[in-house]
Amino acid sequence: MAVMASLLPAVPASASTLAGTTYYVDSKSGDDAAAGTGEATAWKSLDKVNATEFKPGDVINIKRGSSFAAPLTLSAKGTAAQPIVLRPYGSGALPKISGKDGDCVDIKGNYWRVSGLRATGCRWAGFTISGDRNTLDGVQADKNITGVFVTASGSRNTLKNSKLIDNNLMSVNDEGGDNDSGAFGVLLNGDDNLVTGNTITGSYAKSKDYGTDGAAVEIFNGDRNRVTHNIARNNETFTELGAQKGKTATGNVFAFNVVTSSRSRGSFLITRGSKHVVGPVKGTVAVHNSVYLPAKDTIGWSCHDGCAPSILKLRNNVIVVGGEAGWEDGKGADEGGSVYQGRTARFKLGPKSVMADPKFVSRTDLRLRPGSPAIDRGLPLTPVWFGGAALAKDLKGKALPAAPDAGAYQN
């Protein structure tokens, strides 16, 4: 006797039934009149992508070697369980998007996972994120005013494993007004974002207001962002922080970053107290960073116009500069567990901190040689100092011992 269907056990949906639609885009061989759902029926332009209402779980594959005119606008919303994925396929160079008609990649939606795209020569930003919980992984941005821009509405986004190269243009660059802006690898106006595992180089441009300017990671009006485990080379400043009056840039964390430069001027970290026009910037934390800036016109860190422990806390850093190792006024920063070397210094050394040669392996390899005074120099810290337990590892992924070395590497 046949069993009634209503008595049969429920069969769980398969992965295939839960999956979204997969699309293909190929600038060389595609056709916008085609279905777009297979390699042989790929679309040709980004116009089709911009006009399509994608659903959670959808996948957009973009052919390597393709080139497109900006913009690519991603407005749909995925979910935590079913993000919308955009990725390259095939072989060859990363798909390239360029053009001065707009920011090259504009992510307005939520839960996008974007990988393997290059955004170059764009109007202002290579990648703009104004949505939430999106991920850029293994992308490249170059020759823009800003490589990646997270707007004030963009929160809980992740930028990782990416290359931000020679974003070296200014957006104003006129005489007077103290208003030149640009040459940012990353500009964060939003909150709770993670910037980790990236290589950021060449954020440096001529400025009529400042002579030269630029920053690997600029934070303005952004709270609780975590900037960790990045390699920064030949940028003017690694990070500069500020906030409009009535806004905040509170609780930002910089950990396990390696910063080197051969430029004639530069700095690691610049922040401000309440007396500055874009201050106060409260609760900045810089821990286990390694810095080598050998030129004379350099500074390790500056906490000015009302510095205080509530403005800046530094732990377990190794900072070598040809200029001033650090500068504070007011009540001064909360500092300790670090090694400094410079021609001058205007701050009070904290517990276990020393002025000494840390004995880096080389000018570009900031690991520690045997006998370095940075070995076992660090103070023990809880995971909250690093932005969470998942980030409490050195640049190479080593766990921190009870008596850690100062700097980004554990010996």
XYZ file of C-alpha atoms in Angstrom:
411
model
C 0.000 0.000 0.000
C 1.346 3.398 -0.912
C 2.310 5.710 1.931
C 0.454 9.008 1.908
C 2.695 11.956 1.082
C 1.601 13.794 4.205
C 3.075 11.000 6.340
C 6.507 11.062 4.696
C 9.295 12.717 6.698
C 10.212 16.193 5.585
C 13.223 16.327 3.290
C 15.589 19.220 4.054
C 16.229 21.614 1.219
C 19.446 20.884 -0.617
C 22.214 23.410 -1.001
C 21.267 23.795 -4.656
C 17.684 24.757 -3.833
C 18.898 27.402 -1.416
C 21.468 28.841 -3.811
C 20.763 31.931 -5.852
C 21.331 32.554 -9.543
C 24.835 32.662 -11.002
C 25.607 35.342 -13.586
C 28.580 35.949 -15.882
C 30.069 39.132 -17.345
C 32.735 39.229 -20.082
C 33.677 42.602 -21.613
C 35.328 40.995 -24.640
C 32.966 38.224 -25.697
C 29.754 38.962 -23.826
C 26.414 40.224 -25.136
C 24.012 42.341 -23.103
C 21.124 40.778 -25.028
C 22.086 37.326 -23.720
C 20.699 35.651 -20.598
C 23.880 36.199 -18.578
C 23.512 32.933 -16.667
C 26.336 30.964 -18.302
C 29.822 31.557 -19.676
C 28.499 31.164 -23.217
C 25.694 33.668 -22.535
C 27.654 36.215 -20.502
C 26.686 39.873 -20.408
C 29.107 42.393 -21.875
C 28.786 45.561 -19.783
C 28.301 46.697 -16.222
C 25.025 48.311 -17.296
C 23.353 44.918 -17.012
C 24.800 44.376 -13.566
C 23.720 47.829 -12.399
C 20.168 47.275 -13.677
C 19.639 43.799 -12.202
C 17.837 43.301 -8.883
C 20.045 40.681 -7.284
C 18.765 38.422 -4.522
C 20.471 36.868 -1.482
C 22.722 34.014 -2.594
C 23.263 35.323 -6.127
C 26.776 35.141 -7.613
C 28.224 37.470 -10.258
C 31.314 36.106 -12.012
C 33.396 38.646 -13.950
C 35.868 37.415 -16.540
C 39.538 38.076 -15.834
C 41.117 40.316 -18.440
C 37.900 42.327 -18.807
C 37.878 46.128 -18.716
C 34.865 48.271 -17.925
C 33.902 51.930 -17.680
C 32.820 53.078 -14.217
C 30.611 52.883 -12.311
C 29.666 49.486 -10.888
C 26.805 50.101 -8.455
C 25.831 47.323 -6.046
C 22.594 48.275 -4.295
C 20.964 44.944 -3.473
C 20.919 43.410 -0.002
C 22.163 39.958 0.843
C 21.917 38.314 4.243
C 24.376 36.859 6.729
C 23.422 33.346 5.600
C 23.271 34.224 1.897
C 25.539 37.102 0.951
C 25.698 38.280 -2.642
C 29.049 37.323 -4.155
C 30.983 39.121 -6.889
C 34.211 37.441 -7.974
C 36.522 36.887 -10.956
C 36.666 33.775 -13.105
C 39.001 32.487 -15.793
C 42.698 33.378 -16.052
C 44.656 36.574 -16.540
C 44.635 40.024 -14.979
C 42.044 41.156 -12.478
C 38.916 42.618 -14.088
C 39.499 46.376 -14.291
C 37.056 49.209 -13.753
C 38.125 52.788 -14.476
C 36.823 56.183 -15.509
C 36.235 59.677 -14.167
C 32.432 59.553 -14.450
C 32.025 58.146 -10.953
C 33.552 56.199 -8.118
C 34.465 52.932 -9.767
C 32.777 50.463 -7.403
C 29.934 51.801 -5.256
C 28.570 49.344 -2.673
C 25.299 50.737 -1.352
C 23.795 47.424 -0.244
C 24.509 45.048 2.626
C 26.239 41.659 2.851
C 28.178 41.815 -0.394
C 31.358 39.716 -0.752
C 33.484 41.373 -3.445
C 36.852 39.910 -4.451
C 39.381 40.101 -7.241
C 38.501 43.475 -8.793
C 40.822 46.350 -9.719
C 39.582 49.954 -9.549
C 41.961 52.451 -11.137
C 41.880 56.075 -12.279
C 38.448 56.757 -10.818
C 36.751 60.095 -10.173
C 37.451 60.027 -6.445
C 37.388 56.585 -4.835
C 38.226 53.201 -6.254
C 35.742 51.510 -3.909
C 33.039 53.337 -1.954
C 31.083 51.511 0.755
C 27.987 53.129 2.231
C 26.245 49.892 3.259
C 26.780 47.517 6.167
C 28.574 44.197 6.694
C 30.215 44.073 3.281
C 33.618 42.505 2.573
C 36.320 43.529 0.107
C 38.827 40.682 -0.152
C 41.821 40.637 -2.478
C 40.894 43.756 -4.419
C 43.247 46.395 -5.831
C 42.822 50.161 -5.963
C 45.373 52.439 -7.596
C 45.750 55.931 -9.067
C 42.763 57.349 -7.216
C 42.278 60.147 -4.700
C 41.092 57.469 -2.272
C 41.604 53.750 -2.687
C 38.736 52.666 -0.428
C 36.227 55.088 1.093
C 33.816 53.972 3.826
C 31.190 56.682 4.193
C 29.550 57.844 7.424
C 26.702 55.354 6.883
C 29.050 52.418 6.255
C 29.524 50.199 9.292
C 30.824 46.739 10.194
C 32.531 46.328 6.824
C 35.798 44.453 6.235
C 38.695 45.287 3.916
C 41.276 42.508 3.866
C 44.106 40.953 1.868
C 44.036 43.802 -0.642
C 46.524 46.088 -2.389
C 46.084 49.854 -2.239
C 48.822 51.213 -4.474
C 49.768 54.786 -5.416
C 46.470 56.423 -4.559
C 48.351 59.670 -4.924
C 45.979 62.390 -6.160
C 44.535 65.426 -4.336
C 40.873 66.375 -4.625
C 41.145 70.137 -4.052
C 44.797 71.239 -4.152
C 44.246 74.985 -4.482
C 46.012 77.930 -2.905
C 44.997 78.672 0.688
C 41.970 77.612 2.669
C 43.563 74.666 4.485
C 41.277 72.427 2.428
C 43.458 70.177 0.296
C 42.412 66.552 0.678
C 43.409 63.243 -0.791
C 46.107 60.654 -1.327
C 44.362 58.207 1.007
C 44.833 54.466 0.835
C 41.748 54.099 3.028
C 39.405 56.819 4.301
C 37.076 55.797 7.141
C 34.117 58.015 8.008
C 32.024 55.103 9.303
C 32.051 53.020 12.475
C 33.102 49.500 13.512
C 34.971 48.640 10.314
C 37.945 46.256 10.072
C 41.006 46.968 7.883
C 43.356 43.997 8.102
C 46.044 42.141 6.177
C 46.413 44.755 3.441
C 49.426 46.268 1.688
C 49.166 50.046 1.412
C 51.838 51.937 -0.539
C 52.401 55.329 -2.138
C 49.695 57.396 -0.397
C 51.583 60.619 -1.022
C 50.917 63.664 -3.199
C 51.971 67.277 -3.652
C 49.702 69.754 -1.913
C 49.567 73.532 -2.334
C 48.387 73.880 1.265
C 50.749 71.434 2.962
C 53.652 70.866 0.552
C 52.910 67.155 0.497
C 50.161 65.120 2.117
C 48.639 61.662 2.236
C 47.809 58.824 4.612
C 47.640 55.060 4.435
C 44.540 55.099 6.672
C 42.708 58.347 7.460
C 39.930 58.320 10.057
C 37.526 61.251 10.225
C 34.318 61.028 12.281
C 34.698 57.246 12.543
C 34.388 55.288 15.795
C 35.695 51.881 16.911
C 37.441 51.004 13.676
C 40.173 48.367 13.868
C 43.267 48.743 11.672
C 45.457 45.697 12.165
C 48.158 43.556 10.562
C 48.741 45.836 7.574
C 52.021 46.533 5.778
C 52.476 50.199 4.837
C 55.331 51.469 2.678
C 56.241 54.941 1.437
C 53.097 56.713 2.558
C 53.418 60.196 4.059
C 51.479 59.343 7.227
C 50.310 55.950 8.378
C 47.260 57.336 10.171
C 45.783 60.724 10.976
C 42.612 61.135 13.016
C 40.118 63.961 13.336
C 36.471 64.782 13.985
C 34.163 67.682 13.208
C 32.819 69.605 16.168
C 29.767 67.712 17.361
C 31.074 64.454 15.824
C 33.399 61.814 17.260
C 36.296 59.602 16.223
C 36.446 57.514 19.359
C 37.965 54.149 20.236
C 39.932 53.389 17.070
C 42.571 50.637 17.375
C 45.872 50.234 15.472
C 47.642 46.945 16.127
C 50.429 44.847 14.557
C 51.017 47.186 11.629
C 54.445 47.474 9.964
C 55.250 50.960 8.670
C 58.355 51.833 6.630
C 59.239 54.652 4.278
C 62.149 56.049 2.302
C 60.451 59.429 1.806
C 61.956 62.676 3.103
C 59.058 63.265 5.498
C 56.512 61.127 7.269
C 54.809 60.062 10.480
C 53.200 57.062 12.087
C 50.237 58.513 14.022
C 48.792 62.014 14.370
C 45.923 62.758 16.772
C 44.426 65.773 18.521
C 43.033 67.024 21.792
C 40.048 69.280 22.439
C 41.865 72.514 21.581
C 42.270 71.537 17.934
C 39.687 72.444 15.285
C 39.168 68.729 14.458
C 39.562 67.486 18.036
C 39.182 65.949 20.471
C 39.851 62.474 19.128
C 39.299 60.226 22.129
C 40.354 56.709 23.002
C 42.842 55.962 20.221
C 44.878 52.818 20.970
C 48.162 51.912 19.213
C 49.712 48.580 20.228
C 52.440 46.278 18.866
C 53.231 48.361 15.786
C 56.716 48.426 14.186
C 57.807 51.674 12.525
C 60.950 52.726 10.641
C 61.041 56.246 9.142
C 64.717 57.227 8.820
C 64.446 60.705 7.234
C 64.995 63.826 9.354
C 61.548 65.356 8.764
C 59.678 62.558 10.538
C 57.793 61.951 13.746
C 56.732 58.744 15.420
C 53.532 59.957 17.050
C 52.026 63.332 17.860
C 49.299 63.978 20.419
C 48.771 67.722 20.510
C 46.388 70.541 21.440
C 45.328 68.950 24.696
C 46.832 65.467 24.832
C 45.744 63.237 27.709
C 45.568 59.516 28.529
C 41.926 59.648 27.386
C 43.138 60.812 23.961
C 45.925 58.290 23.216
C 47.171 55.032 24.698
C 50.323 53.359 23.338
C 51.661 49.943 24.302
C 54.424 47.659 23.098
C 55.417 49.566 19.955
C 58.852 49.788 18.316
C 59.305 53.179 16.683
C 62.498 54.347 14.955
C 62.551 57.720 13.219
C 65.192 60.129 11.963
C 63.308 63.011 13.582
C 61.163 63.168 16.736
C 60.242 59.862 18.330
C 57.070 61.256 19.884
C 55.420 64.499 20.952
C 52.847 65.276 23.627
C 51.449 68.275 25.446
C 48.884 68.687 28.203
C 48.681 65.697 30.526
C 50.416 63.519 27.935
C 49.619 60.136 26.449
C 49.355 56.829 28.346
C 52.467 55.005 27.133
C 54.443 51.894 28.030
C 56.277 48.743 27.003
C 57.909 50.276 23.932
C 61.281 50.916 22.295
C 62.025 54.266 20.647
C 64.909 55.731 18.699
C 65.061 59.252 17.263
C 67.068 62.464 17.275
C 64.667 64.038 19.785
C 61.630 63.108 21.866
C 59.084 65.216 23.698
C 57.148 62.819 25.864
C 57.565 60.966 29.122
C 58.533 57.317 28.835
C 56.044 54.983 30.467
C 56.598 51.687 32.313
C 59.267 49.487 30.666
C 59.719 51.852 27.708
C 63.300 52.688 26.656
C 65.246 54.746 24.166
C 67.483 52.281 22.310
C 68.312 50.734 18.954
C 65.763 47.898 18.551
C 68.036 46.020 16.142
C 65.684 45.481 13.227
C 66.858 42.885 10.712
C 67.014 45.585 8.011
C 65.446 48.865 6.885
C 62.509 46.975 5.393
C 62.454 43.840 7.541
C 61.351 44.943 10.998
C 61.708 41.615 12.723
C 64.027 41.660 15.731
C 67.610 40.411 15.737
C 68.951 38.454 18.720
C 69.804 40.754 21.589
C 67.158 43.327 20.691
C 65.956 45.359 23.684
C 62.425 44.902 22.323
C 62.496 41.170 23.159
C 60.341 40.520 26.246
C 59.883 44.290 26.530
C 56.107 44.374 26.090
C 53.484 44.607 28.796
C 50.853 41.824 28.988
C 47.580 42.969 27.424
C 44.048 41.585 27.267
C 42.360 40.985 23.878
C 40.333 44.186 24.126
C 43.544 46.130 23.377
C 43.672 44.508 19.925
C 40.000 44.785 19.042
C 39.155 41.208 20.034
C 40.716 37.811 20.678
C 40.793 36.898 16.978
C 43.222 39.774 16.352
C 45.522 39.101 19.328
C 48.298 37.557 17.209
C 51.436 38.996 15.682
C 51.818 39.861 12.011
C 52.698 36.267 11.160
C 49.890 34.756 13.214
C 51.894 33.850 16.327
C 50.057 33.918 19.633
C 51.364 36.363 22.202
C 53.252 34.912 25.174
C 52.792 36.115 28.740
C 55.839 38.365 28.309
C 55.494 39.576 24.719
C 58.092 41.263 22.558
C 57.398 44.851 21.606
C 56.549 45.440 17.961
C 54.529 43.660 15.296
C 56.589 40.431 15.378
C 57.188 37.947 18.147
C 60.789 36.753 18.102
